[in-house]
XYZ file of C-alpha atoms in Angstrom:
697
model
C -14.464 26.947 -40.772
C -17.869 26.231 -41.239
C -19.749 24.429 -38.489
C -20.322 20.555 -40.815
C -16.234 21.026 -40.965
C -15.163 21.768 -37.130
C -17.959 19.081 -36.485
C -16.037 16.745 -39.184
C -12.473 17.541 -38.131
C -14.071 16.998 -34.211
C -14.345 13.356 -35.492
C -11.150 12.913 -37.173
C -9.485 14.370 -33.874
C -11.131 11.822 -32.074
C -10.027 9.077 -33.869
C -6.666 10.207 -34.097
C -6.751 10.229 -30.172
C -8.073 6.573 -29.703
C -5.774 5.941 -31.824
C -2.704 7.020 -29.856
C -4.051 5.155 -26.825
C -3.895 1.365 -28.362
C -0.196 2.713 -29.864
C 1.020 3.910 -26.601
C -0.336 0.782 -24.581
C 1.731 -1.027 -27.275
C 4.904 1.197 -27.237
C 4.696 0.628 -22.961
C 4.650 -3.260 -23.847
C 8.092 -3.429 -25.615
C 9.866 -0.690 -23.622
C 8.974 -3.039 -20.755
C 10.429 -5.752 -22.595
C 13.412 -3.124 -23.033
C 14.276 -3.196 -19.896
C 13.455 -5.946 -19.021
C 16.348 -7.336 -21.559
C 18.549 -4.679 -20.293
C 18.073 -5.676 -16.717
C 19.575 -9.600 -18.150
C 22.330 -8.058 -19.737
C 23.455 -6.431 -16.741
C 23.701 -9.889 -14.648
C 27.139 -10.580 -17.070
C 29.491 -9.311 -14.786
C 31.762 -7.319 -17.116
C 28.846 -5.716 -18.742
C 28.704 -1.752 -19.335
C 26.622 0.657 -19.741
C 28.126 2.641 -22.446
C 27.865 -0.623 -24.961
C 24.128 -1.434 -23.129
C 23.022 1.845 -24.050
C 23.400 2.466 -27.702
C 21.967 -0.663 -28.387
C 18.824 0.245 -26.799
C 18.728 3.362 -28.074
C 19.095 5.280 -25.314
C 21.541 7.336 -23.230
C 24.056 5.898 -20.432
C 22.187 7.390 -17.720
C 18.679 5.949 -18.536
C 20.344 2.531 -18.290
C 22.343 3.755 -15.354
C 18.419 4.270 -13.721
C 17.172 0.689 -14.162
C 20.239 -0.800 -12.788
C 22.699 1.454 -10.804
C 25.241 -1.086 -10.386
C 26.727 0.062 -14.048
C 27.531 2.897 -13.120
C 30.860 4.601 -14.116
C 33.027 4.996 -11.645
C 34.086 8.480 -12.306
C 30.544 9.496 -11.488
C 31.540 8.792 -7.372
C 33.850 11.095 -7.174
C 32.207 14.269 -6.801
C 31.870 15.855 -3.422
C 29.069 16.920 -0.894
C 27.491 19.827 -2.025
C 27.590 23.479 -0.042
C 25.782 23.747 2.938
C 22.769 25.268 3.397
C 22.979 29.153 4.953
C 22.154 27.907 7.915
C 23.994 24.087 8.770
C 21.565 21.513 9.490
C 21.883 19.128 12.802
C 23.902 16.048 12.914
C 23.061 12.591 14.388
C 25.170 10.136 14.237
C 25.526 6.689 16.371
C 28.418 5.539 17.971
C 30.228 2.956 16.333
C 29.447 -0.250 17.458
C 30.420 -3.549 16.099
C 27.739 -5.644 18.381
C 23.829 -6.135 16.913
C 22.172 -2.244 17.793
C 21.268 -1.243 20.890
C 17.871 -2.071 22.111
C 15.309 0.935 21.430
C 15.175 2.689 25.039
C 19.140 2.703 24.755
C 20.228 4.379 21.686
C 22.078 7.503 22.028
C 22.708 9.766 18.294
C 25.646 12.116 19.057
C 26.356 14.641 16.934
C 28.990 14.108 14.007
C 32.243 15.595 13.141
C 32.891 13.691 10.209
C 31.927 14.982 7.179
C 31.340 12.350 3.892
C 31.847 12.364 0.635
C 28.796 11.345 -2.275
C 27.599 10.229 -5.113
C 24.883 11.655 -6.826
C 21.868 9.514 -8.110
C 22.565 8.830 -11.549
C 20.269 9.975 -14.049
C 21.750 13.874 -12.041
C 25.296 12.768 -12.537
C 24.979 11.805 -16.111
C 23.041 15.097 -17.290
C 26.031 16.105 -19.507
C 25.544 12.605 -21.905
C 24.306 14.651 -25.222
C 22.369 11.605 -26.148
C 20.822 11.298 -22.178
C 16.880 12.161 -21.278
C 16.538 11.787 -18.178
C 13.659 11.366 -16.110
C 13.795 13.780 -13.029
C 14.484 13.334 -10.077
C 11.326 13.622 -7.971
C 11.759 16.334 -5.294
C 9.776 15.963 -2.057
C 8.224 19.108 -0.539
C 9.339 21.092 2.259
C 7.735 22.902 4.951
C 7.920 26.225 3.193
C 8.940 29.773 5.337
C 6.535 30.486 7.107
C 5.008 27.221 7.206
C 4.717 27.731 11.195
C 1.037 28.444 10.088
C 0.540 24.759 8.680
C 0.937 22.925 12.560
C -2.928 23.683 13.486
C -5.995 21.540 13.563
C -8.653 22.029 10.692
C -11.457 24.013 12.132
C -14.410 22.188 13.146
C -13.463 18.831 12.062
C -12.397 15.261 15.004
C -13.417 12.320 14.556
C -15.863 11.931 16.671
C -17.628 8.408 18.467
C -20.971 7.614 16.325
C -24.130 8.454 17.729
C -25.614 5.746 15.319
C -25.893 2.597 14.659
C -24.945 1.294 11.218
C -27.374 -0.737 9.206
C -26.627 -4.296 7.619
C -26.614 -4.877 4.212
C -28.878 -8.192 2.634
C -25.627 -9.664 1.146
C -25.693 -12.815 -1.649
C -22.352 -14.688 -2.723
C -21.990 -15.373 -6.162
C -19.744 -17.281 -8.041
C -19.791 -16.639 -11.492
C -17.893 -19.201 -13.045
C -20.781 -21.798 -11.870
C -23.635 -19.738 -11.110
C -23.536 -20.771 -7.539
C -25.365 -18.266 -4.922
C -25.506 -18.743 -1.633
C -28.225 -16.374 -0.133
C -28.149 -16.831 4.136
C -28.632 -20.775 4.225
C -29.885 -21.820 0.926
C -27.820 -22.205 -2.424
C -29.341 -21.698 -6.050
C -28.386 -22.150 -9.435
C -28.388 -19.041 -11.548
C -28.068 -18.753 -14.942
C -25.961 -15.491 -15.716
C -25.990 -15.200 -19.755
C -23.133 -13.262 -20.677
C -21.711 -12.265 -16.910
C -22.693 -8.164 -17.568
C -23.948 -6.463 -14.964
C -27.284 -6.558 -16.006
C -27.589 -10.379 -16.571
C -26.458 -11.093 -13.034
C -28.627 -8.218 -11.853
C -31.584 -10.380 -13.505
C -30.950 -13.105 -12.434
C -30.449 -12.183 -8.804
C -33.203 -10.477 -8.130
C -35.949 -13.085 -10.321
C -34.479 -16.232 -7.714
C -34.675 -13.227 -4.881
C -37.908 -11.608 -5.271
C -37.488 -9.540 -2.183
C -34.166 -7.612 -2.889
C -30.460 -7.951 -2.054
C -28.096 -4.940 -1.144
C -25.321 -6.633 -1.760
C -24.016 -9.284 -4.193
C -20.372 -10.615 -3.449
C -18.232 -12.037 -6.551
C -16.406 -14.853 -4.770
C -15.255 -16.213 -8.678
C -15.107 -15.421 -11.775
C -14.064 -11.947 -12.101
C -16.872 -10.918 -15.004
C -15.469 -7.064 -15.182
C -12.583 -8.970 -17.472
C -14.611 -11.077 -19.434
C -13.157 -9.092 -22.371
C -10.179 -8.106 -21.275
C -8.960 -8.853 -24.909
C -11.042 -6.084 -26.227
C -9.171 -3.491 -24.347
C -6.074 -2.191 -23.750
C -5.841 -1.736 -19.720
C -7.542 -3.870 -17.352
C -8.851 -0.731 -16.032
C -10.197 0.225 -19.279
C -12.444 -3.220 -19.161
C -13.448 -2.947 -15.812
C -14.903 0.087 -16.527
C -16.735 -0.693 -19.812
C -18.282 -3.761 -17.504
C -19.666 -1.104 -14.843
C -20.645 1.462 -17.708
C -22.634 -0.753 -19.991
C -26.693 -0.969 -20.350
C -28.566 -1.940 -17.060
C -32.306 -2.167 -18.220
C -34.025 -0.457 -15.072
C -31.093 0.338 -12.952
C -28.710 3.211 -13.169
C -25.884 4.284 -11.313
C -26.391 4.860 -7.379
C -26.113 8.519 -6.247
C -25.566 7.289 -2.426
C -27.682 7.085 0.795
C -27.488 7.211 4.857
C -25.021 7.478 6.536
C -22.154 5.280 4.926
C -23.120 7.487 1.493
C -21.074 6.108 -1.186
C -21.632 7.440 -5.041
C -20.964 6.211 -8.337
C -18.757 3.000 -9.530
C -15.561 2.846 -8.144
C -12.832 1.307 -11.193
C -10.481 -0.746 -10.160
C -8.445 -3.609 -12.151
C -9.438 -6.357 -9.416
C -11.741 -5.147 -6.995
C -13.992 -2.671 -8.470
C -16.969 -1.573 -6.692
C -21.112 -1.400 -8.806
C -23.232 0.703 -7.248
C -27.031 0.714 -9.193
C -30.035 2.120 -8.187
C -33.327 0.854 -9.484
C -34.681 3.490 -12.417
C -37.614 3.753 -10.428
C -37.766 2.957 -6.697
C -35.671 3.384 -3.563
C -34.012 -0.337 -4.220
C -29.881 -0.141 -3.732
C -27.848 -2.841 -5.064
C -23.824 -3.237 -4.712
C -21.784 -5.741 -7.170
C -18.018 -5.691 -5.272
C -15.198 -8.308 -5.144
C -14.961 -10.834 -2.361
C -11.476 -10.710 -2.770
C -11.232 -7.108 -0.828
C -11.229 -8.936 2.472
C -9.126 -12.288 1.492
C -8.417 -14.316 -1.093
C -10.837 -16.550 -2.424
C -9.441 -18.687 -5.079
C -10.715 -22.606 -4.850
C -13.482 -21.538 -2.209
C -17.289 -22.226 -2.756
C -19.481 -19.720 -1.837
C -20.599 -21.504 0.477
C -17.579 -21.020 2.838
C -17.047 -17.607 2.030
C -20.543 -17.269 4.006
C -19.732 -18.929 6.432
C -16.214 -17.139 6.986
C -18.298 -13.537 6.912
C -20.574 -15.406 9.496
C -17.857 -16.384 12.084
C -15.865 -12.842 11.310
C -19.051 -11.148 12.285
C -19.447 -12.616 15.540
C -16.101 -12.775 16.273
C -16.134 -9.177 16.269
C -18.877 -9.131 18.122
C -17.632 -9.938 21.375
C -15.986 -6.732 21.446
C -18.333 -4.261 19.656
C -21.746 -5.308 20.388
C -23.026 -3.067 17.877
C -20.346 -4.298 15.134
C -21.576 -4.799 11.435
C -19.928 -5.880 8.300
C -19.700 -2.631 5.540
C -18.992 -3.460 2.096
C -14.942 -3.236 2.323
C -12.626 -3.858 5.218
C -11.535 -0.323 5.166
C -14.794 1.033 5.560
C -15.635 -1.374 8.329
C -12.278 -1.211 10.213
C -12.870 2.734 10.335
C -15.964 2.086 12.077
C -15.063 0.244 14.661
C -12.558 2.409 15.252
C -14.511 5.463 16.137
C -16.420 3.606 18.451
C -13.223 2.403 20.290
C -13.148 6.965 21.113
C -13.138 8.018 23.743
C -16.541 9.421 25.419
C -14.730 10.833 28.682
C -11.158 12.333 28.891
C -9.024 14.561 26.888
C -10.347 13.700 23.237
C -13.840 12.834 24.361
C -15.017 15.451 22.022
C -12.450 13.429 19.095
C -9.408 13.664 17.524
C -9.062 16.838 15.730
C -7.239 16.661 11.672
C -4.570 18.149 10.504
C -4.779 21.028 8.220
C -4.517 20.231 4.778
C -0.926 21.658 4.249
C 0.092 19.015 7.091
C -1.702 16.239 5.047
C -0.968 17.381 1.959
C 2.570 16.751 3.425
C 2.358 13.734 4.883
C 0.491 12.155 1.369
C 3.499 13.367 -0.540
C 6.660 11.979 1.829
C 5.002 9.254 3.902
C 5.001 5.804 1.661
C 3.935 2.934 2.504
C 5.409 -0.634 2.742
C 8.849 -1.813 1.609
C 8.274 -3.272 -2.399
C 12.186 -3.633 -3.747
C 13.631 -6.531 -5.980
C 17.511 -6.501 -5.808
C 18.879 -7.702 -8.713
C 22.910 -9.382 -10.366
C 25.382 -7.917 -9.437
C 23.858 -7.337 -6.113
C 22.820 -10.550 -6.259
C 24.643 -13.676 -7.400
C 23.344 -14.464 -10.650
C 21.697 -17.823 -9.775
C 20.299 -18.385 -6.216
C 21.155 -21.220 -3.979
C 17.688 -20.812 -2.725
C 14.276 -18.587 -2.285
C 13.203 -18.287 0.938
C 10.496 -16.193 2.034
C 9.621 -14.670 5.714
C 6.504 -13.183 5.584
C 5.445 -11.199 9.357
C 2.346 -12.329 10.685
C -0.234 -9.835 11.266
C 2.702 -6.988 10.973
C 0.613 -3.673 11.582
C -0.370 -4.709 15.030
C 2.582 -4.846 16.169
C 3.217 -0.752 15.636
C -0.320 0.429 17.011
C 0.214 0.661 20.729
C 1.478 4.795 20.495
C 0.672 7.278 17.793
C 0.943 11.056 17.515
C -1.738 13.123 19.252
C -2.302 16.813 19.996
C -0.849 19.915 18.413
C 1.558 18.974 16.136
C 5.132 21.074 17.199
C 7.991 22.218 14.072
C 10.986 21.366 15.149
C 13.294 23.152 12.668
C 17.450 22.485 12.115
C 18.635 25.118 14.502
C 16.149 23.704 17.463
C 17.319 20.478 16.945
C 20.653 21.456 17.205
C 20.528 23.391 20.685
C 18.930 20.581 22.335
C 20.954 18.260 24.596
C 21.690 14.648 23.281
C 19.216 13.317 25.904
C 16.329 15.311 24.295
C 17.095 14.315 20.646
C 17.343 10.956 21.840
C 13.612 11.606 23.292
C 12.151 13.084 19.855
C 13.231 10.911 17.339
C 11.716 7.992 19.717
C 8.611 9.528 19.418
C 5.777 10.381 17.047
C 7.682 12.173 14.327
C 8.141 12.855 10.305
C 11.386 14.192 10.212
C 12.986 15.606 7.093
C 16.398 14.809 6.672
C 20.296 14.772 4.377
C 21.646 10.870 4.493
C 24.663 9.633 3.674
C 25.668 6.282 3.203
C 28.629 4.776 4.570
C 31.760 5.204 2.754
C 32.216 0.987 3.626
C 27.868 -0.130 3.326
C 28.158 -3.141 1.797
C 24.564 -4.132 2.799
C 21.222 -3.131 1.684
C 19.182 0.441 2.467
C 17.934 1.384 5.025
C 15.900 4.730 3.937
C 13.309 5.707 1.640
C 14.546 8.141 -1.247
C 12.261 9.573 -3.649
C 12.349 7.682 -6.917
C 11.815 9.205 -10.470
C 8.090 8.757 -11.055
C 4.807 10.125 -9.651
C 5.045 7.892 -6.041
C 7.894 5.619 -6.835
C 10.561 5.187 -3.954
C 14.154 3.601 -3.549
C 16.243 3.297 -1.295
C 20.140 3.705 -1.944
C 23.236 1.552 -0.786
C 25.621 2.522 -2.909
C 28.663 3.723 -0.398
C 28.732 7.579 0.004
C 25.476 8.284 -1.805
C 23.215 11.329 -0.150
C 20.460 11.863 -0.257
C 17.366 14.044 1.164
C 13.679 12.500 2.220
C 11.788 12.300 4.968
C 11.808 9.495 7.710
C 10.071 8.519 10.716
C 11.815 7.859 13.743
C 11.906 4.607 14.037
C 13.080 3.908 10.350
C 15.938 7.022 11.596
C 16.773 5.106 14.795
C 17.541 1.907 12.981
C 19.848 4.054 10.585
C 22.265 5.060 13.539
C 21.858 2.369 15.984
C 22.177 -0.972 12.695
C 24.522 -3.471 13.288
C 26.760 -2.641 10.137
C 27.750 0.909 10.558
C 25.885 4.176 11.493
C 24.626 5.988 8.646
C 24.855 10.095 8.636
C 21.829 11.377 9.788
C 21.300 14.868 8.721
C 17.718 16.887 10.447
C 16.484 19.897 8.573
C 13.171 20.226 9.285
C 10.547 18.074 11.384
C 7.065 17.286 13.016
C 6.556 16.289 16.349
C 3.608 14.648 18.065
C 2.613 14.199 21.580
C 2.627 10.402 22.005
C -0.318 9.342 22.596
C -2.841 5.536 22.203
C -5.603 6.368 19.578
C -5.942 3.224 18.143
C -4.504 1.192 21.191
C -7.686 0.026 22.052
C -9.123 -0.931 18.720
C -5.731 -2.798 17.721
C -6.244 -4.962 20.857
C -9.343 -5.884 19.995
C -8.348 -6.607 16.372
C -5.930 -9.123 17.769
C -8.474 -11.100 20.055
C -10.994 -11.713 17.139
C -7.712 -12.567 15.177
C -6.105 -14.919 17.666
C -9.920 -16.491 18.789
C -10.349 -17.381 14.629
C -6.778 -18.360 14.429
C -7.524 -20.538 17.389
C -10.575 -22.248 15.517
C -8.438 -22.791 11.945
C -6.058 -24.583 13.403
C -8.289 -26.658 15.815
C -11.961 -27.489 14.344
C -11.951 -30.513 12.921
C -14.341 -29.525 9.815
C -12.493 -28.796 6.495
C -15.006 -26.691 5.288
C -14.870 -24.543 9.046
C -11.099 -24.769 9.249
C -11.029 -22.712 5.795
C -13.753 -20.351 7.021
C -12.270 -19.228 9.899
C -8.816 -19.115 8.645
C -10.177 -17.016 5.837
C -12.504 -14.824 8.845
C -8.943 -14.454 10.059
C -7.459 -13.120 7.075
C -10.298 -10.652 7.508
C -9.303 -9.683 10.222
C -6.111 -8.736 9.450
C -7.093 -6.557 6.310
C -9.725 -4.724 9.494
C -6.716 -4.015 10.963
C -4.045 -3.245 7.523
C -6.757 -0.945 5.218
C -8.475 0.410 8.391
C -4.984 2.243 8.923
C -4.910 2.826 5.533
C -8.100 4.531 5.559
C -6.351 6.924 7.596
C -4.053 8.278 5.398
C -6.738 9.943 3.192
C -5.476 10.400 -0.305
C -6.791 12.952 -1.999
C -9.850 11.886 -3.599
C -10.456 11.087 -7.487
C -13.742 11.283 -8.728
C -14.501 8.996 -11.856
C -17.369 9.055 -14.333
C -18.500 8.373 -17.607
C -20.260 10.682 -20.612
C -21.723 9.190 -23.580
C -19.512 9.973 -27.210
C -22.224 11.842 -28.213
C -21.823 14.814 -25.415
C -17.990 14.743 -24.866
C -17.823 18.970 -24.791
C -19.613 18.062 -21.429
C -16.508 16.064 -20.418
C -14.524 18.042 -17.223
C -12.185 20.074 -18.674
C -9.861 19.001 -15.133
C -10.448 15.458 -16.497
C -8.227 12.884 -17.472
C -9.766 10.482 -19.762
C -9.016 6.771 -18.785
C -11.535 4.759 -20.998
C -13.587 4.686 -24.376
C -16.014 2.440 -26.330
C -18.515 3.783 -29.437
C -20.724 4.249 -26.871
C -19.171 5.936 -23.713
C -16.390 8.208 -22.454
C -14.917 7.276 -18.759
C -12.757 9.684 -17.049
C -11.588 10.671 -13.986
C -10.378 14.088 -11.600
C -9.025 14.807 -8.819
C -10.881 16.588 -6.208
C -8.667 17.065 -3.365
C -9.068 16.271 0.386
C -12.283 15.962 1.353
C -13.528 17.401 4.533
C -13.337 13.750 6.165
C -13.063 13.611 10.040
C -11.352 10.516 10.026
C -8.257 11.769 8.354
C -4.906 10.953 10.103
C -2.213 10.549 7.889
C 0.202 11.052 10.677
C -1.360 7.490 12.137
C -0.422 5.397 9.186
C 2.371 7.490 8.419
C 4.426 6.566 11.923
C 3.039 2.621 11.584
C 4.645 2.555 8.067
C 7.525 3.378 9.254
C 7.222 0.963 12.172
C 6.897 -1.597 9.926
C 9.742 -0.618 6.968
C 12.175 -0.744 10.082
C 11.061 -3.872 11.381
C 11.502 -5.684 8.300
C 14.727 -4.332 8.694
C 15.754 -4.924 12.183
C 13.378 -6.241 15.512
C 14.156 -7.451 18.621
C 12.664 -10.186 20.594
C 13.517 -9.945 23.843
C 11.889 -13.306 25.463
C 14.143 -15.083 23.072
C 17.498 -12.586 23.602
C 17.665 -12.054 19.930
C 17.096 -9.945 16.710
C 15.461 -10.633 13.470
C 15.574 -8.899 10.058
C 17.430 -8.616 6.847
C 19.838 -6.321 8.180
C 21.119 -9.562 10.446
C 21.007 -11.478 7.561
C 24.337 -11.439 5.350
C 25.294 -8.635 3.019
C 24.136 -10.393 -0.755
C 21.566 -12.433 0.635
C 18.723 -10.426 0.723
C 16.784 -11.131 -2.958
C 13.305 -8.571 -2.361
C 10.733 -6.757 0.127
C 7.202 -6.951 -0.514
C 5.431 -4.865 2.089
C 6.025 -7.288 5.157
C 7.745 -10.133 3.743
C 11.501 -10.582 2.653
C 13.363 -13.104 0.173
C 16.898 -14.020 1.171
C 19.464 -16.980 -0.365
C 19.239 -19.116 3.080
C 17.333 -19.980 5.983
C 17.548 -17.737 8.989
C 17.427 -18.968 12.901
C 14.105 -16.252 13.483
C 11.973 -17.035 16.148
C 8.132 -17.450 15.731
C 5.928 -17.828 17.974
C 2.274 -17.175 16.220
C 2.622 -13.789 18.054
C 1.865 -10.404 15.943
C 5.452 -9.281 13.962
C 7.410 -12.485 13.962
C 8.903 -13.739 11.157
C 6.839 -17.152 9.619
C 8.776 -18.879 7.264
C 6.664 -19.674 4.117
C 8.214 -20.682 1.617
C 11.923 -21.995 0.393
C 12.733 -23.161 -2.880
C 16.207 -25.217 -3.424
C 18.643 -23.959 -6.114
C 20.597 -23.542 -7.897
C 17.110 -20.746 -9.266
C 17.966 -17.875 -11.864
C 17.700 -14.575 -9.631
C 14.017 -13.182 -10.635
C 14.588 -9.693 -12.477
C 10.894 -8.807 -12.449
C 8.717 -8.713 -10.352
C 6.178 -11.735 -12.251
C 9.288 -13.303 -11.855
C 9.681 -13.299 -8.141
C 5.976 -13.880 -7.778
C 6.179 -17.381 -9.680
C 9.541 -17.987 -8.015
C 7.407 -17.320 -4.221
C 4.577 -19.584 -5.738
C 6.710 -21.956 -6.262
C 8.552 -21.818 -2.665
C 5.715 -22.181 -1.017
C 4.192 -25.175 -2.730
C 7.623 -26.872 -2.150
C 7.688 -25.522 1.906
C 4.119 -26.959 2.331
C 5.138 -30.598 0.804
C 7.891 -30.726 3.422
C 7.436 -32.243 7.005
C 6.450 -29.359 9.358
C 8.745 -30.140 11.977
C 12.074 -27.632 12.877
C 10.450 -24.849 10.503
C 11.142 -21.227 11.464
């Protein structure tokens, strides 16, 4: 092969690559449609996986993975696997027909009964000759010699900053109407085709002294050519990387250095710098902070002003940065103590432990429960959402050098020591067995097939291995129905501390103040602005906590198609057009001084547990999904639970309280997809708000 033939073959290969990407997109749509039809068929009471599988062109195991309720009866008859060489310690609460004990009173005890288990469907049906199930995802464990992981990263700690953030000149732009708000002035712009170049030209022509941040309040200009790309992310990447004469991609500056564009399907960030000069500007979505739909740019600007004023009452040097995660974490660093044990900062865990938390600590619970586990026709769909939920769970977090607690160590402890350890800030590797008599929803997250997927096994007798925080383990042991069997395999245990308490209290006070303004202000626009500002405070805490998790970083870049050989060899191509290739590649964990995944994991575990069971001491009652009758839970979405009937759960407008946000009377076809659930949710909210508020939960 000569050079010309080589070049021709490369061009042909690129063409095939492009066709493959488009074909995969079409195939993904067809497969999604197939899966939806399978789930619909499963609502028939006599549906059988053996009949559905050949009609779908799948194996029985694939169908059962989609609809676990269709698992053949013979799959539930296998005995427990043989115990490991060192039998793990087993924890189980005494059976009690009363509501769960208060958190200070639960007393785990050593279990004596063995249990039968049903292996995961994809595993149990491995003998099916036609099946090609996706392999179950096994979570990592602490290896032999892993004691060395229990340390901090040398020279890396969260410390109080010795500088003040610089405020950025900001404008608010509705790209649908062309309305631009700058300080107290409103302008009307001609945005041409709404390309990044058009926006930059129009804004800097109108504000010749320049701005540093452009918040898009409506119009989502990065979606304007969505019909020309197979995926929304491709559309966004093409918009960000389109030519911008006179500008180039920003390389970053200052203490909060952020370089390059950020490709996100809904809230991207475009960062640009003058070709010849030091002028820098960001184009980003105000939707990062709150839902802006239907709100004028001037009201959104007022919301940011109210937010800044509310924060300044607690942080005299508060500055609103580009995103709530950046701002929230910056504000937290300004609460790090200057005296005492952590005056020099909070040390960062070893990279190995951070990686383990990344792989084993999930976030909010997202689950849709479909027929036959719920009725095919729902009598109603009622939504309860926990108000400012994460703020309820920041009063305690793990600090200090973590300790490893092996199965043998845990077994050697007294019952009192075991109980104390499970109520402390810890992360536990456990083997879980669902009780044989269980009729309710799942409690503990388990790794499902897929990259980062989680599900919540509830089938009686099922045994699985997972990682979980103490709050969820407590819920499994002391739930109001039947205690689950929990075997401790390994654990990471911290001392209890309060590194987030001061930060959270200040944010809660700002939220309460803004919420009161939203309730009392007589001006509709100012009410809306105060409401949005309160939502922004929620975002500061929510995304600030998420930022502590410090996911491994992924870098996004672009390369001209004429220079394809310069694409990094470890990069994944995520988009392309006639001129440009967009790629991304993982860069692992950076030396982030504010990386504390152990704090995020404990808060997420606490929030998932409270979604199931939460005691209201002042009302002497409990709330949560496990306190509703079996078969009435339809879905979970992070802080919200959807049921088929109203519940008498108290709401006093405090963080963590369950607020009744929607009620759609039935009969309603049970949702089988997330889109169907969201459609019903929106209808339920509209119906709920249209009725008198008297007597609402």
